[in-house]
Amino acid sequence: AAAAREWESARAGAQAGVGGGAPASQAGGAGGGAPDLAEEARLRLHWEHKVQEVCAAFKFPSKVMVCAVTYFKRFYLSHSILDYHPKHILCTCIYLACKVEENHVSATQFGIGLNDENVMGHVLKHELIVLEALRFELIVRGPRRPMLAALASLGGGLWPPDSAAKGRVTRAANRRADRAMLTDAVLQFPPSVVAVAAVRHGARAVAEEGGPDVGGADEAIAAMVEAAASAGEYAGGAAALAARMDECDALIDAQDVALDKDDIVELERRRKEYRNPLYNPESAQYKEAAAEKEARRKKAKRSKASKSVSKSVSLDDFKDVADADAGTKRVPMQVDAADDGGDFLKRRKSDDGRPVPCSLAS
């Protein structure tokens, strides 16, 4: 516990920019101590890229990718990347997204695809942890479905007139939406705003490339924004929606999603080196805490078993009753000779409660 407190204090100092790093017992090589908040953000971005790559490799629908990336982002809003291994959280988020979006993948296929035979063990170990971090709110509203409506409303559905140009707009909008998933825009703006902004960006990009069938892009975009504001009953109308789209685009452009491979390798080394020992199965603190937890579990089990035995009824409690019953002399019922073979009233109640005669004569 003392080592854990020392580690937590050093980590807080490093993230606050007051020097330090990890404790001397965990000091590593030439790297600059535990990753700070900005470096943790770059690590999360690296693993969010991995989520998209895994989903693409499995050829999952885009809704699974959107759901998994959102789960991953929301999990690390309340946890540090130094606590839980991002690979294990990545696998858990993808597997949960497949179940929520009803995209079946067997445990065997999942393990083979990730080249890790122990992947389901990690998923089962972290599934409840992820669900608690998500507060069991599993429904994710992504930008893909609103994008279909926005694309259909470009220029009243008449722009661009050429199908090839429409395909270019769709692909450009999808790339923009994928980039948005790697930024904070998907957490700060409604899916409809992200969707319309992505389609607007795609339409402008195709218009800038030029071509005979992409003229009048500004009028088509204005019609789309008007239709989106009317359909969603957006407060403030098309002008307010366009302002929110501008804010969304600014945030997407401001956050650099490109990564330097050498930088990520170094950050991963430092993440492993300064990992929280209470969550690292290889550390002595983790093993000690696990042993204490197991000891408490066994003690509670023994206590529960002893209480259940003490409350159970012993057969010895009935011994005196059985002995008394065995020693009781039973006297046969005496029948008066005058009544022998005759009728008498047996006191039993009929349906109306009156005694009825009962004959014992043969």
XYZ file of C-alpha atoms in Angstrom:
362
model
C 0.000 0.000 0.000
C 2.850 2.370 0.818
C 4.478 1.670 -2.547
C 1.190 2.343 -4.287
C 0.791 5.676 -2.504
C 4.365 6.600 -3.438
C 3.664 5.722 -7.070
C 0.413 7.721 -7.119
C 2.114 10.785 -5.635
C 4.939 10.626 -8.162
C 2.512 10.185 -11.031
C 0.427 13.172 -9.909
C 3.578 15.278 -9.733
C 4.642 14.263 -13.213
C 1.243 15.046 -14.695
C 1.100 18.393 -12.938
C 4.456 19.310 -14.479
C 6.314 19.641 -11.181
C 8.989 17.119 -12.017
C 9.352 13.787 -10.349
C 8.195 10.841 -12.367
C 7.838 7.423 -10.812
C 9.494 6.374 -7.561
C 13.138 5.468 -7.531
C 12.268 1.798 -7.218
C 10.557 2.072 -10.622
C 12.957 4.490 -12.274
C 13.829 3.431 -15.780
C 16.191 4.444 -18.525
C 16.673 7.689 -20.337
C 12.939 8.381 -20.728
C 11.384 11.302 -18.903
C 9.294 9.559 -16.268
C 5.607 8.717 -16.317
C 3.624 10.025 -19.306
C 1.888 13.337 -18.625
C -1.693 14.118 -19.645
C -0.778 15.212 -23.190
C 1.286 12.073 -23.714
C -1.528 9.899 -22.373
C -3.829 11.557 -24.912
C -1.430 10.604 -27.732
C -1.347 7.026 -26.453
C -5.145 6.879 -26.400
C -5.206 8.231 -29.952
C -2.806 5.467 -31.007
C -5.104 2.794 -29.573
C -8.187 4.432 -31.091
C -6.452 4.029 -34.462
C -5.987 0.366 -33.508
C -9.721 0.002 -32.835
C -10.484 1.218 -36.350
C -7.821 -1.060 -37.847
C -9.134 -4.146 -36.029
C -12.719 -3.433 -37.057
C -11.593 -2.964 -40.665
C -9.591 -6.215 -40.569
C -12.648 -8.118 -39.334
C -14.799 -6.258 -41.901
C -17.234 -5.213 -39.209
C -19.973 -2.727 -40.147
C -19.166 0.921 -39.500
C -21.694 0.997 -36.641
C -19.553 -1.519 -34.717
C -16.452 0.623 -35.182
C -18.278 3.763 -34.066
C -19.658 1.979 -31.011
C -16.279 0.461 -30.039
C -14.356 3.742 -30.407
C -16.994 5.549 -28.345
C -16.784 2.913 -25.600
C -12.991 3.212 -25.597
C -13.134 7.001 -25.294
C -15.742 6.935 -22.542
C -13.836 4.319 -20.545
C -10.696 6.444 -20.382
C -12.673 9.494 -19.334
C -12.754 7.945 -15.862
C -9.609 5.776 -15.921
C -5.954 6.335 -16.634
C -4.170 4.520 -19.420
C -1.520 3.666 -16.811
C -4.062 1.616 -14.855
C -5.645 -0.741 -17.384
C -3.792 -2.120 -20.405
C -5.295 -0.420 -23.489
C -5.060 -3.615 -25.535
C -7.327 -5.452 -23.094
C -9.784 -2.548 -23.024
C -9.699 -2.370 -26.837
C -10.638 -6.053 -27.175
C -13.374 -5.724 -24.562
C -14.878 -2.628 -26.211
C -14.926 -4.268 -29.650
C -16.493 -7.470 -28.325
C -19.130 -5.497 -26.409
C -19.862 -3.398 -29.502
C -20.394 -6.565 -31.535
C -22.935 -7.822 -29.003
C -24.753 -4.510 -28.689
C -24.928 -3.993 -32.460
C -25.929 -7.654 -32.965
C -22.924 -8.473 -35.138
C -22.053 -12.024 -34.116
C -18.419 -13.058 -33.852
C -17.424 -16.251 -32.076
C -14.797 -16.285 -29.341
C -12.637 -18.581 -31.489
C -12.775 -16.259 -34.504
C -12.033 -13.271 -32.300
C -8.964 -14.932 -30.787
C -7.635 -16.125 -34.147
C -8.188 -12.725 -35.754
C -6.246 -10.962 -32.995
C -3.578 -13.694 -32.868
C -4.108 -14.042 -29.127
C -5.471 -17.259 -27.662
C -5.984 -15.579 -24.278
C -8.044 -12.692 -25.638
C -11.362 -13.981 -24.278
C -9.840 -14.341 -20.832
C -8.928 -10.659 -20.934
C -12.406 -9.776 -22.224
C -14.172 -11.685 -19.445
C -11.884 -10.158 -16.825
C -12.496 -6.583 -17.982
C -16.076 -6.761 -19.256
C -17.737 -5.747 -15.987
C -15.097 -3.062 -15.386
C -15.855 -1.512 -18.779
C -19.612 -1.780 -18.244
C -19.324 0.001 -14.898
C -17.218 2.766 -16.475
C -19.901 3.149 -19.148
C -22.547 3.135 -16.391
C -24.296 0.431 -18.416
C -25.359 3.031 -21.009
C -24.603 0.983 -24.113
C -26.686 2.613 -26.844
C -24.442 4.719 -29.092
C -25.839 7.230 -31.583
C -23.192 7.570 -34.259
C -22.985 9.968 -37.216
C -23.369 7.318 -39.944
C -27.173 7.118 -40.102
C -27.684 10.916 -40.092
C -25.076 11.099 -42.841
C -27.296 9.039 -45.145
C -30.128 11.538 -44.682
C -27.766 14.476 -45.188
C -26.369 12.982 -48.408
C -29.904 12.400 -49.679
C -30.844 16.025 -49.008
C -27.873 17.606 -50.828
C -29.446 20.001 -53.292
C -32.821 18.465 -52.642
C -31.401 15.072 -53.600
C -30.402 16.311 -57.041
C -26.746 17.202 -56.395
C -24.443 16.094 -57.750
C -26.361 14.696 -60.714
C -23.645 12.216 -61.689
C -23.521 8.959 -59.719
C -19.731 8.862 -59.830
C -19.571 12.329 -58.262
C -22.048 11.215 -55.589
C -19.761 8.322 -54.767
C -16.827 10.715 -54.384
C -18.840 12.912 -52.017
C -19.878 9.871 -49.969
C -16.313 8.578 -49.663
C -15.002 12.008 -48.690
C -17.732 12.358 -46.057
C -16.946 8.895 -44.657
C -13.260 9.757 -44.338
C -14.190 12.940 -42.507
C -16.479 11.010 -40.150
C -13.700 8.483 -39.437
C -11.353 11.350 -38.584
C -14.003 12.866 -36.335
C -14.175 9.574 -34.402
C -10.530 10.091 -33.411
C -11.214 13.531 -31.919
C -13.310 14.872 -29.058
C -15.963 16.079 -31.514
C -17.999 12.871 -31.130
C -18.202 13.504 -27.374
C -18.954 17.220 -27.575
C -21.408 17.470 -30.478
C -24.621 15.595 -31.335
C -24.263 12.920 -34.045
C -26.476 14.935 -36.411
C -24.125 17.941 -36.247
C -21.063 15.744 -36.859
C -22.856 14.049 -39.765
C -23.954 17.229 -41.540
C -20.518 18.789 -41.006
C -18.861 15.697 -42.505
C -21.128 15.774 -45.575
C -20.539 19.499 -46.022
C -16.781 18.900 -45.857
C -17.043 16.100 -48.413
C -19.143 18.191 -50.785
C -16.718 21.103 -50.596
C -13.729 18.803 -51.120
C -15.272 17.310 -54.275
C -16.257 20.764 -55.531
C -12.684 21.991 -55.070
C -11.395 19.066 -57.115
C -13.548 20.357 -59.957
C -15.417 18.554 -62.684
C -18.391 19.119 -64.958
C -20.960 17.769 -62.496
C -19.996 19.434 -59.216
C -21.065 23.012 -59.784
C -23.480 24.718 -57.421
C -22.059 23.060 -54.298
C -22.833 26.040 -52.048
C -26.519 26.025 -52.981
C -26.709 22.256 -52.464
C -25.078 22.553 -49.031
C -27.441 25.355 -48.020
C -30.427 23.211 -48.969
C -29.017 20.316 -46.931
C -28.477 22.477 -43.838
C -31.983 23.918 -44.128
C -33.477 20.437 -44.419
C -31.452 19.161 -41.448
C -32.464 22.116 -39.266
C -36.137 21.652 -40.181
C -36.133 17.872 -39.662
C -34.430 18.108 -36.292
C -36.348 21.191 -35.195
C -32.991 22.761 -34.413
C -33.276 25.755 -32.091
C -32.214 28.854 -33.970
C -32.797 27.398 -37.424
C -30.281 26.838 -40.196
C -28.018 29.702 -39.090
C -27.538 28.238 -35.603
C -26.924 24.767 -37.039
C -24.329 26.150 -39.459
C -22.552 27.852 -36.541
C -22.407 24.573 -34.611
C -21.067 22.839 -37.726
C -18.307 25.443 -37.949
C -17.373 24.766 -34.298
C -17.324 21.042 -34.962
C -15.109 21.440 -38.038
C -12.744 23.705 -36.102
C -12.337 21.099 -33.360
C -11.754 18.282 -35.853
C -9.134 20.326 -37.698
C -7.460 21.524 -34.494
C -6.779 18.043 -33.148
C -3.892 16.375 -34.931
C -4.654 12.687 -35.439
C -1.338 11.873 -37.113
C 1.138 9.921 -35.009
C 4.901 9.528 -35.002
C 5.848 5.858 -34.790
C 9.059 6.420 -32.816
C 7.216 8.681 -30.378
C 4.548 6.013 -29.773
C 7.201 3.317 -29.212
C 8.836 5.461 -26.549
C 5.521 6.336 -24.905
C 4.529 2.662 -24.832
C 7.814 1.807 -23.145
C 7.212 4.427 -20.477
C 3.588 3.361 -20.058
C 4.680 -0.201 -19.301
C 7.502 0.967 -17.049
C 5.332 3.277 -14.959
C 2.177 1.238 -14.963
C 0.142 1.376 -11.757
C 1.410 -1.613 -9.731
C -2.015 -2.242 -8.215
C -3.327 -3.099 -11.709
C -0.238 -4.886 -13.028
C -0.503 -8.691 -12.579
C 3.284 -8.970 -12.708
C 3.925 -6.633 -9.774
C 4.433 -7.712 -6.159
C 1.771 -5.250 -4.969
C -0.837 -6.767 -7.279
C -0.026 -10.308 -6.152
C -0.120 -9.247 -2.490
C -3.492 -7.533 -2.946
C -4.836 -10.568 -4.818
C -3.703 -12.884 -2.014
C -5.365 -10.675 0.603
C -8.587 -10.601 -1.417
C -8.578 -14.391 -1.751
C -7.950 -14.789 1.976
C -10.894 -12.511 2.778
C -13.083 -14.466 0.385
C -12.207 -17.787 2.002
C -12.723 -16.355 5.479
C -16.155 -15.030 4.529
C -17.052 -18.403 3.023
C -16.017 -20.254 6.197
C -17.954 -17.800 8.355
C -21.056 -18.239 6.246
C -20.756 -22.022 6.413
C -20.376 -22.019 10.206
C -23.420 -19.789 10.637
C -25.540 -22.050 8.448
C -24.504 -25.095 10.540
C -25.301 -23.378 13.822
C -28.754 -22.396 12.597
C -29.616 -25.894 11.317
C -31.896 -28.118 13.461
C -30.165 -31.178 14.917
C -31.886 -34.591 15.115
C -30.891 -34.721 18.771
C -33.494 -32.003 19.402
C -36.210 -34.585 18.690
C -34.733 -37.347 20.885
C -36.706 -36.458 24.013
C -39.954 -36.247 22.068
C -39.350 -39.641 20.475
C -38.524 -41.244 23.845
C -41.646 -39.788 25.464
C -43.800 -41.008 22.634
C -42.332 -44.519 22.883
C -43.147 -44.754 26.590
C -46.781 -43.647 26.252
C -49.316 -46.397 26.956
C -52.025 -46.483 24.350
C -55.527 -47.358 25.656
C -57.919 -48.955 23.125
C -61.223 -47.187 22.563
C -64.083 -48.651 24.619
C -67.446 -49.121 22.933
C -70.595 -49.550 25.031
C -72.294 -52.903 24.469
C -75.627 -51.165 24.071
C -74.283 -49.271 21.160
C -72.485 -52.272 19.665
C -73.846 -52.815 16.194
C -76.125 -49.790 16.476
C -76.106 -46.335 15.100
C -74.579 -43.354 16.769
C -73.744 -39.861 15.754
C -70.235 -39.165 14.615
C -69.451 -35.538 15.063
C -68.518 -34.430 11.659
C -69.810 -31.372 9.925
C -71.840 -31.480 6.778
C -71.909 -28.735 4.244
C -74.343 -26.681 6.367
C -72.377 -27.304 9.584
C -74.921 -29.719 11.229
C -73.874 -33.130 12.589
C -74.903 -36.070 10.395
C -75.557 -39.705 11.416
C -72.981 -42.320 10.555
C -73.585 -46.057 10.948
C -70.916 -48.566 11.899
C -73.252 -51.523 11.353
C -72.103 -53.992 8.805
